[in-house]
Each structure stands twice: as structure tokens, then as C-alpha cells.
């Protein structure tokens, strides 16, 4: 019934040690004459692989021996005495991610334009990034060394892409054999060591929905609270990923998923005290269903996976509304600009902004950006690119443009198509404001006027 193909992992060569990127003047690191480009390779005889090792081996230690390879190639051995809470003043290079060995049929990297920048084709499968940033791993190729490290350094929580507990289905989705797809022993070992697990299901119509999804939820819920939650998010197909095995997500499909999962959520809340199995916001929006209440999401354990973001927006907007009621904007007519967002979220934002305009006299406009870079089926905000924004230029009105911060990579000013904010700004005569939330935007726009 299922076929698979196995491709060897692509592993990037890693240099020894943790490379220093910056040293704070006057800090302990500066006193030790450490410099950017130096690499710390051992601490008290233990091999250092990255800054996580450095933090772990130095935590609470007052006497240490550091082995350093200077940027000029010299080898130093430093005997250090420090106060327990004394800061090193060191910033390290970013972790080079371990590459994925799977061939997931739904992998978003397969949906990139052929000329996309190389970084978009990196498929990470790294338990360190899972701990640090909530990146999902499948655990299919985790090594014994990595397993021991997660447990010893207590790199918890870990975010694990399960997709299906039916091993035949999971193997098919990941493009690997059934033996590698079985991570039961690995999960049990992590859970027994006190590592908290958050799971993910990328829902692919006709493959891991219906009875397969219901079984997956029930199997994972049996391990609560060691498995704390599962996020169920829809498959995303761009115009470049046309794998015939994949069926696009439709509104009807989303309505069916909600009807199947909602009774399970009710039972789990009654039994476990938590919803546990959370549907991504996109499923509710595509289905035309209302977003669940704040209580439904609890402490929002999967918000970074697009679960509960719309509810958070509602809560934040209500808070902003109350603040503006107490202190209305002094010159609301100056708040005249365009707010960009994805096509899916645009109706929700537009309804709230129209209320704001009517009540306070602001002149804000909402523009849902069509995604031409990845294709019209991609309607979420986070995948908007600079070229998409440029294509909508004629529809932009007002004295400024608000661009959601989520379209930029981390804290940088670069978008998925490689366009940087200054490059985009050069195409506009009005200021562009990257913004995290509506309140920050209103404050920034008001001050700039």
C-alpha cells in the first residue's frame, strides 16, 4: 500500500569547539584575552561542541580549565577562577543545524521556487534547535550521543513531529522504512528521563486524517502529562510542490476535521483537564468556524506552531481597546496608513480595524497580500515576501505601511525571497514599519507624525 525511498543524511562539517562571536569589553572573557574567532574546544577536559555545552559545563563552576584554539591557530590553556554568578561576557556563533535524513512527501522545502536563496532549502533535524526555538524533529536519526546529551543536559522540552502513530502511515509520510519510523523506544526513554514532549501532526488529507488521526491523538494522550500537547496543523502546498500523493486542504476538509476532533477535545478536557490536542488556527479560519475561547488554549503550549495566535490577537485587541477608551489618540486623523497581512487573516483584522476607525476616527486600511512567490494557495501571513508586497503597491493607501514582523527572519530584516527592508523601503515614498502588535504600531505611527 505504501512505498518509500531512503536518502542518506546530509551532514554539514562542524569545526571543533564553540566559536566566539563577540567579547564584551571589561568582562571576564576580555580579561582572559579571548577574542572573536577564538574557539573553546574543552572545559575541564570535556569536549565542547557548541555554546550549549559551554553553558552547561560552566554553570555553577568556580574553577575551570579552558582549552582554546586562538583565531591565529595558537593553542591556549586557561586556568580560570571566577565567582559562581560572574558573567563571561561572551557571545557565540549560531549553531549549525544537523540536517534531516528523511524524505517527507510534504516537506515545505520541496515547495520553494528553484531560485530561492539556499537557506530556504536547509532541512534541519536538530534536538538542540528543538530545545532552543521549538523546531520540530522526527527523532528518526537521533544518535546515541545526541540522546545522551538531551538527557544529561535536560534539553527540555523537545518538539517532535509524530504525524501518525500508525507506523505504516508515518513511514510513508516521512519517506523512510517502517523500522526507522518507529521511535517508540526513543520517546519512552526521553519521557522516563523527565523530558517534556510536545507533538505535531501535519495533516495530509486522505493519508493521516480520519481514523488514523483519532488513533494518533488517543495514543499520544495516553502519555499525558509526559507528552504535554499535540498540534494538528494543515498541509501547506505551494505552486512548486505538486506531488500527486498530496491532496490540497479545502474548507470542507477543515470542517470535517473540526467535527471529528471537537468531541475528542471535550473528552480529553474532562479526563485530563486540558484540551491536549489543538487544531491550528488555519483550520478554523479555512472552515469559517469561530476561534475557540481563551480557556480552550490553556497556557498556549503550541502558539509558535500557529495554535492560538488569533485568540491571542483578540485578547490583545480588547486590551488595546480598553486603553484607548481611557486615553484616546490625540490626533487620530494622523493615524492614516495601511496594515499588511495574509489573505487568511485579513477579514479578521479588517473587522477590528473598522471598529477602531469608527470609534476613534483613525484612518487605517487593511490589505490582504496575495502570495505570488509561493502561490495563491499560501494564505498565511508568515510567508509573505518582499516581491509580494511590491506587487500590491498600487493598493496601498495612507502615510505609512505596517509590515508584520513575522515576515522577517528572526531579528533580521530579510524576507523569505531574500529582499531586505532597506531595499523594499527604497521602493516606497512612505515609511514602512515592521511591527509586532497593533499597539506598538499605533504608538510608532503616532510618534512619526
CSV table of C-alpha atoms in Angstrom, one decimal, residues 29-361:
chain,number,residue,atom,x,y,z
A,29,UNK,CA,36.2,37.0,28.7
A,30,UNK,CA,38.1,40.2,27.9
A,31,UNK,CA,40.4,39.8,30.9
A,32,UNK,CA,41.3,36.3,29.7
A,33,UNK,CA,42.2,37.9,26.3
A,34,UNK,CA,39.6,35.9,24.4
A,35,UNK,CA,38.6,37.4,21.1
A,36,UNK,CA,36.1,37.0,18.3
A,37,UNK,CA,37.1,34.0,16.2
A,38,UNK,CA,38.7,32.0,19.1
A,39,UNK,CA,37.2,28.6,19.7
A,40,UNK,CA,36.8,27.0,23.1
A,41,UNK,CA,37.3,23.2,22.5
A,42,UNK,CA,37.4,21.7,26.0
A,43,UNK,CA,36.3,22.7,29.5
A,44,UNK,CA,37.8,20.6,32.4
A,45,UNK,CA,38.8,18.0,29.8
A,46,UNK,CA,35.3,17.7,28.4
A,47,UNK,CA,34.8,18.3,24.7
A,48,UNK,CA,32.8,21.4,23.8
A,49,UNK,CA,30.6,21.1,20.7
A,50,UNK,CA,28.7,24.4,20.9
A,51,UNK,CA,27.6,27.1,23.3
A,52,UNK,CA,25.0,24.8,24.9
A,53,UNK,CA,28.0,22.7,26.1
A,54,UNK,CA,29.8,25.8,27.2
A,55,UNK,CA,26.8,27.0,29.3
A,56,UNK,CA,26.3,23.5,30.8
A,57,UNK,CA,29.9,22.8,31.7
A,58,UNK,CA,30.5,26.3,33.2
A,59,UNK,CA,27.2,26.6,35.1
A,60,UNK,CA,27.9,27.0,38.8
A,61,UNK,CA,31.6,26.2,38.4
A,62,UNK,CA,34.2,28.5,40.1
A,63,UNK,CA,37.4,26.8,39.0
A,64,UNK,CA,37.8,25.7,35.3
A,65,UNK,CA,40.4,24.8,32.8
A,66,UNK,CA,39.6,26.1,29.3
A,67,UNK,CA,41.4,24.8,26.2
A,68,UNK,CA,41.2,27.4,23.4
A,69,UNK,CA,42.3,27.5,19.8
A,70,UNK,CA,43.0,31.1,19.0
A,71,UNK,CA,42.0,32.6,15.7
A,72,UNK,CA,45.6,32.7,14.7
A,73,UNK,CA,45.9,28.9,15.3
A,74,UNK,CA,47.7,29.0,18.7
A,75,UNK,CA,46.5,26.6,21.4
A,76,UNK,CA,46.0,28.1,24.9
A,77,UNK,CA,45.2,26.6,28.2
A,78,UNK,CA,43.5,28.9,30.6
A,79,UNK,CA,43.1,28.3,34.4
A,80,UNK,CA,40.1,30.3,35.5
A,81,UNK,CA,38.8,31.2,38.9
A,82,UNK,CA,35.5,33.0,38.9
A,83,UNK,CA,32.6,33.9,41.2
A,84,UNK,CA,29.7,31.5,40.7
A,85,UNK,CA,27.5,34.2,39.2
A,86,UNK,CA,30.2,36.1,37.3
A,87,UNK,CA,29.3,36.6,33.6
A,88,UNK,CA,31.7,35.6,30.9
A,89,UNK,CA,30.7,38.4,28.5
A,90,UNK,CA,30.9,36.0,25.6
A,91,UNK,CA,28.6,35.7,22.6
A,92,UNK,CA,29.0,32.6,20.5
A,93,UNK,CA,28.3,31.8,16.8
A,94,UNK,CA,24.9,30.3,15.9
A,95,UNK,CA,24.5,26.6,16.0
A,96,UNK,CA,24.9,24.9,12.6
A,97,UNK,CA,21.9,22.7,12.3
A,98,UNK,CA,22.1,19.0,11.8
A,99,UNK,CA,20.4,18.1,8.5
A,100,UNK,CA,17.4,15.9,8.1
A,101,UNK,CA,17.7,12.4,6.6
A,102,UNK,CA,14.0,11.9,5.8
A,103,UNK,CA,12.2,12.5,2.5
A,104,UNK,CA,8.9,13.7,3.8
A,105,UNK,CA,6.4,14.0,1.0
A,106,UNK,CA,5.0,17.2,2.4
A,107,UNK,CA,8.3,18.9,3.2
A,108,UNK,CA,7.9,22.6,2.7
A,109,UNK,CA,11.5,22.8,1.3
A,110,UNK,CA,10.1,21.0,-1.8
A,111,UNK,CA,7.8,23.9,-2.3
A,112,UNK,CA,10.4,26.6,-2.7
A,113,UNK,CA,11.0,28.3,-6.0
A,114,UNK,CA,14.0,26.9,-7.8
A,115,UNK,CA,15.9,30.2,-7.4
A,116,UNK,CA,15.1,30.7,-3.7
A,117,UNK,CA,18.1,31.6,-1.5
A,118,UNK,CA,20.0,28.5,-0.3
A,119,UNK,CA,18.9,28.9,3.4
A,120,UNK,CA,15.4,28.0,2.5
A,121,UNK,CA,16.4,24.5,1.4
A,122,UNK,CA,18.0,23.7,4.7
A,123,UNK,CA,16.0,20.9,6.4
A,124,UNK,CA,17.1,20.8,10.0
A,125,UNK,CA,16.6,17.9,12.3
A,126,UNK,CA,18.3,19.1,15.4
A,127,UNK,CA,17.3,18.4,19.0
A,128,UNK,CA,19.3,21.5,20.1
A,129,UNK,CA,17.2,23.8,18.0
A,130,UNK,CA,14.1,22.0,19.2
A,131,UNK,CA,15.0,22.9,22.8
A,132,UNK,CA,16.1,26.4,21.9
A,133,UNK,CA,13.5,27.5,19.4
A,134,UNK,CA,10.7,24.9,19.3
A,135,UNK,CA,11.8,23.5,16.0
A,136,UNK,CA,10.3,20.1,15.3
A,137,UNK,CA,12.3,16.9,14.8
A,138,UNK,CA,11.2,13.4,13.9
A,139,UNK,CA,13.8,11.6,16.1
A,140,UNK,CA,14.3,9.1,13.3
A,141,UNK,CA,18.0,9.7,13.0
A,142,UNK,CA,18.9,10.9,16.5
A,143,UNK,CA,22.3,9.5,17.5
A,144,UNK,CA,23.1,7.8,20.9
A,145,UNK,CA,25.4,10.8,21.6
A,146,UNK,CA,22.5,13.2,21.0
A,147,UNK,CA,20.1,11.2,23.1
A,148,UNK,CA,22.5,11.1,26.0
A,149,UNK,CA,23.1,14.8,25.7
A,150,UNK,CA,19.4,15.7,25.8
A,151,UNK,CA,19.0,13.6,28.9
A,152,UNK,CA,22.2,14.8,30.7
A,153,UNK,CA,21.7,18.5,29.9
A,154,UNK,CA,18.0,18.2,30.3
A,155,UNK,CA,17.2,19.9,27.0
A,156,UNK,CA,13.5,20.1,27.7
A,157,UNK,CA,11.0,20.5,26.2
A,158,UNK,CA,11.5,18.7,22.9
A,159,UNK,CA,9.2,19.2,20.0
A,160,UNK,CA,8.6,16.0,18.0
A,161,UNK,CA,6.8,15.6,14.6
A,162,UNK,CA,4.8,12.4,15.0
A,163,UNK,CA,2.3,12.8,12.1
A,164,UNK,CA,0.8,9.4,12.8
A,165,UNK,CA,1.3,6.7,15.4
A,166,UNK,CA,0.3,4.1,12.7
A,167,UNK,CA,3.9,3.1,11.7
A,168,UNK,CA,3.0,2.3,8.1
A,169,UNK,CA,1.4,5.7,7.6
A,170,UNK,CA,4.3,7.5,9.4
A,171,UNK,CA,6.9,5.7,7.3
A,172,UNK,CA,5.0,6.7,4.2
A,173,UNK,CA,4.8,10.3,5.2
A,174,UNK,CA,8.5,10.5,6.1
A,175,UNK,CA,9.7,8.6,3.1
A,176,UNK,CA,11.6,6.0,5.2
A,177,UNK,CA,11.2,2.4,6.2
A,178,UNK,CA,9.0,1.2,9.0
A,179,UNK,CA,11.9,0.3,11.3
A,180,UNK,CA,13.3,3.8,11.3
A,181,UNK,CA,9.9,5.3,11.6
A,182,UNK,CA,9.3,3.5,14.9
A,183,UNK,CA,10.5,6.0,17.7
A,184,UNK,CA,8.6,4.3,20.5
A,185,UNK,CA,11.7,3.3,22.5
A,186,UNK,CA,13.3,6.7,22.0
A,187,UNK,CA,10.2,8.6,23.2
A,188,UNK,CA,9.9,6.3,26.2
A,189,UNK,CA,13.5,6.9,27.1
A,190,UNK,CA,13.2,10.7,26.9
A,191,UNK,CA,9.9,10.7,28.9
A,192,UNK,CA,11.4,8.4,31.5
A,193,UNK,CA,14.2,10.9,31.9
A,194,UNK,CA,11.8,13.7,32.6
A,195,UNK,CA,12.0,15.4,29.1
A,196,UNK,CA,8.7,17.1,28.3
A,197,UNK,CA,7.4,16.3,24.8
A,198,UNK,CA,5.2,18.5,22.6
A,199,UNK,CA,4.0,16.6,19.5
A,200,UNK,CA,3.0,17.8,16.0
A,201,UNK,CA,0.8,16.3,13.3
A,202,UNK,CA,1.0,17.8,9.8
A,203,UNK,CA,-2.4,16.8,8.5
A,204,UNK,CA,-2.5,15.5,4.9
A,205,UNK,CA,-5.9,14.7,3.5
A,206,UNK,CA,-6.6,11.0,2.7
A,207,UNK,CA,-3.3,10.0,4.4
A,208,UNK,CA,-3.3,10.7,8.2
A,209,UNK,CA,-6.7,12.1,8.8
A,210,UNK,CA,-9.9,10.3,9.9
A,211,UNK,CA,-9.4,7.1,11.9
A,212,UNK,CA,-5.6,7.5,11.7
A,213,UNK,CA,-5.7,11.0,13.3
A,214,UNK,CA,-8.1,9.8,16.0
A,215,UNK,CA,-5.8,6.9,16.9
A,216,UNK,CA,-2.8,9.2,16.9
A,217,UNK,CA,-4.5,11.6,19.4
A,218,UNK,CA,-5.6,8.8,21.7
A,219,UNK,CA,-2.1,7.1,21.6
A,220,UNK,CA,-0.4,10.4,22.5
A,221,UNK,CA,-2.9,11.4,25.1
A,222,UNK,CA,-2.2,8.1,26.9
A,223,UNK,CA,1.2,9.5,27.8
A,224,UNK,CA,-0.1,12.8,29.3
A,225,UNK,CA,1.4,14.7,31.1
A,226,UNK,CA,4.8,13.4,29.8
A,227,UNK,CA,3.5,14.3,26.3
A,228,UNK,CA,2.0,17.7,27.1
A,229,UNK,CA,0.3,18.6,23.9
A,230,UNK,CA,-0.2,17.9,20.2
A,231,UNK,CA,-0.6,20.5,17.5
A,232,UNK,CA,-2.6,19.5,14.4
A,233,UNK,CA,-1.7,21.8,11.5
A,234,UNK,CA,-2.8,21.5,7.9
A,235,UNK,CA,-0.6,20.6,5.0
A,236,UNK,CA,0.7,23.6,3.1
A,237,UNK,CA,1.2,23.2,-0.7
A,238,UNK,CA,2.9,25.8,-2.8
A,239,UNK,CA,2.6,26.0,-6.6
A,240,UNK,CA,6.0,24.3,-6.7
A,241,UNK,CA,5.1,21.2,-4.7
A,242,UNK,CA,2.8,19.1,-6.9
A,243,UNK,CA,3.4,15.7,-5.5
A,244,UNK,CA,0.5,13.6,-6.8
A,245,UNK,CA,0.2,11.8,-3.4
A,246,UNK,CA,-0.8,15.1,-1.8
A,247,UNK,CA,-4.4,16.5,-1.8
A,248,UNK,CA,-4.9,20.2,-1.1
A,249,UNK,CA,-6.6,21.3,2.1
A,250,UNK,CA,-10.1,22.6,1.5
A,251,UNK,CA,-12.7,24.3,3.6
A,252,UNK,CA,-14.9,21.2,3.6
A,253,UNK,CA,-11.9,19.1,4.8
A,254,UNK,CA,-11.3,21.6,7.6
A,255,UNK,CA,-14.9,21.4,8.7
A,256,UNK,CA,-14.8,17.7,8.8
A,257,UNK,CA,-11.6,17.7,10.9
A,258,UNK,CA,-13.2,20.1,13.4
A,259,UNK,CA,-16.3,17.9,13.6
A,260,UNK,CA,-14.1,14.8,14.3
A,261,UNK,CA,-11.7,16.3,16.7
A,262,UNK,CA,-14.0,18.6,18.8
A,263,UNK,CA,-15.7,15.6,20.7
A,264,UNK,CA,-12.3,14.2,21.4
A,265,UNK,CA,-11.1,17.5,22.8
A,266,UNK,CA,-14.2,17.6,25.1
A,267,UNK,CA,-13.4,14.1,26.4
A,268,UNK,CA,-9.8,15.0,27.0
A,269,UNK,CA,-10.6,18.1,28.9
A,270,UNK,CA,-12.9,16.1,31.1
A,271,UNK,CA,-10.3,13.4,31.6
A,272,UNK,CA,-7.0,15.3,31.6
A,273,UNK,CA,-8.0,18.8,32.5
A,274,UNK,CA,-6.6,20.1,29.2
A,275,UNK,CA,-7.6,20.2,25.6
A,276,UNK,CA,-4.3,18.5,24.8
A,277,UNK,CA,-5.0,18.1,21.0
A,278,UNK,CA,-5.1,21.6,19.5
A,279,UNK,CA,-6.1,22.4,15.9
A,280,UNK,CA,-4.1,25.1,14.1
A,281,UNK,CA,-5.8,28.4,13.7
A,282,UNK,CA,-5.7,27.9,9.9
A,283,UNK,CA,-8.1,25.0,10.1
A,284,UNK,CA,-10.8,27.1,11.9
A,285,UNK,CA,-10.3,30.1,9.5
A,286,UNK,CA,-10.4,28.0,6.4
A,287,UNK,CA,-13.5,26.3,7.7
A,288,UNK,CA,-15.2,29.6,8.5
A,289,UNK,CA,-15.6,28.4,12.1
A,290,UNK,CA,-15.2,30.7,15.2
A,291,UNK,CA,-11.9,30.6,17.0
A,292,UNK,CA,-12.2,28.7,20.4
A,293,UNK,CA,-12.1,30.6,23.7
A,294,UNK,CA,-9.1,31.5,25.7
A,295,UNK,CA,-9.9,28.7,28.1
A,296,UNK,CA,-9.6,26.2,25.2
A,297,UNK,CA,-5.9,27.0,24.8
A,298,UNK,CA,-4.8,27.0,28.5
A,299,UNK,CA,-1.2,28.2,28.6
A,300,UNK,CA,-0.9,28.2,24.8
A,301,UNK,CA,1.7,25.4,24.6
A,302,UNK,CA,1.8,25.4,20.8
A,303,UNK,CA,1.3,29.0,19.9
A,304,UNK,CA,4.6,29.1,17.9
A,305,UNK,CA,3.0,26.5,15.6
A,306,UNK,CA,0.1,28.7,14.8
A,307,UNK,CA,-2.2,27.4,17.5
A,308,UNK,CA,-4.0,30.1,19.4
A,309,UNK,CA,-2.4,33.1,17.7
A,310,UNK,CA,-5.8,34.5,16.6
A,311,UNK,CA,-7.2,34.1,20.1
A,312,UNK,CA,-4.2,36.0,21.4
A,313,UNK,CA,-4.8,38.7,18.9
A,314,UNK,CA,-8.4,39.1,20.1
A,315,UNK,CA,-7.2,39.3,23.7
A,316,UNK,CA,-4.6,41.9,22.8
A,317,UNK,CA,-7.0,43.9,20.7
A,318,UNK,CA,-9.5,44.0,23.6
A,319,UNK,CA,-6.8,45.3,25.9
A,320,UNK,CA,-5.8,47.9,23.4
A,321,UNK,CA,-9.4,49.0,23.0
A,322,UNK,CA,-9.7,49.5,26.8
A,323,UNK,CA,-6.5,51.6,26.9
A,324,UNK,CA,-7.8,53.8,24.0
A,325,UNK,CA,-11.1,54.2,25.7
A,326,UNK,CA,-9.2,55.6,28.7
A,327,UNK,CA,-6.8,57.7,26.6
A,328,UNK,CA,-8.0,58.2,23.0
A,329,UNK,CA,-5.3,59.2,20.4
A,330,UNK,CA,-4.8,63.0,20.4
A,331,UNK,CA,-4.8,63.3,16.6
A,332,UNK,CA,-6.5,60.2,15.2
A,333,UNK,CA,-6.6,61.6,11.7
A,334,UNK,CA,-2.8,61.3,11.6
A,335,UNK,CA,-3.1,57.5,12.0
A,336,UNK,CA,-3.6,57.1,8.3
A,337,UNK,CA,-1.9,54.0,6.9
A,338,UNK,CA,-2.1,50.5,5.5
A,339,UNK,CA,-1.8,47.4,7.6
A,340,UNK,CA,-0.5,44.4,5.6
A,341,UNK,CA,-1.4,40.8,6.5
A,342,UNK,CA,-2.0,37.4,4.9
A,343,UNK,CA,-5.2,36.7,2.9
A,344,UNK,CA,-6.5,34.3,5.6
A,345,UNK,CA,-6.2,36.7,8.5
A,346,UNK,CA,-7.2,39.9,6.6
A,347,UNK,CA,-11.0,39.6,7.2
A,348,UNK,CA,-10.5,39.3,11.0
A,349,UNK,CA,-8.0,42.2,11.2
A,350,UNK,CA,-10.2,44.3,8.9
A,351,UNK,CA,-13.3,43.9,11.1
A,352,UNK,CA,-11.4,45.0,14.2
A,353,UNK,CA,-9.7,47.9,12.4
A,354,UNK,CA,-13.0,49.2,11.0
A,355,UNK,CA,-14.4,49.3,14.6
A,356,UNK,CA,-11.3,51.2,15.6
A,357,UNK,CA,-11.8,53.7,12.8
A,358,UNK,CA,-15.4,54.3,13.6
A,359,UNK,CA,-14.9,54.7,17.3
A,360,UNK,CA,-11.7,56.8,17.4
A,361,UNK,CA,-11.5,58.5,14.0
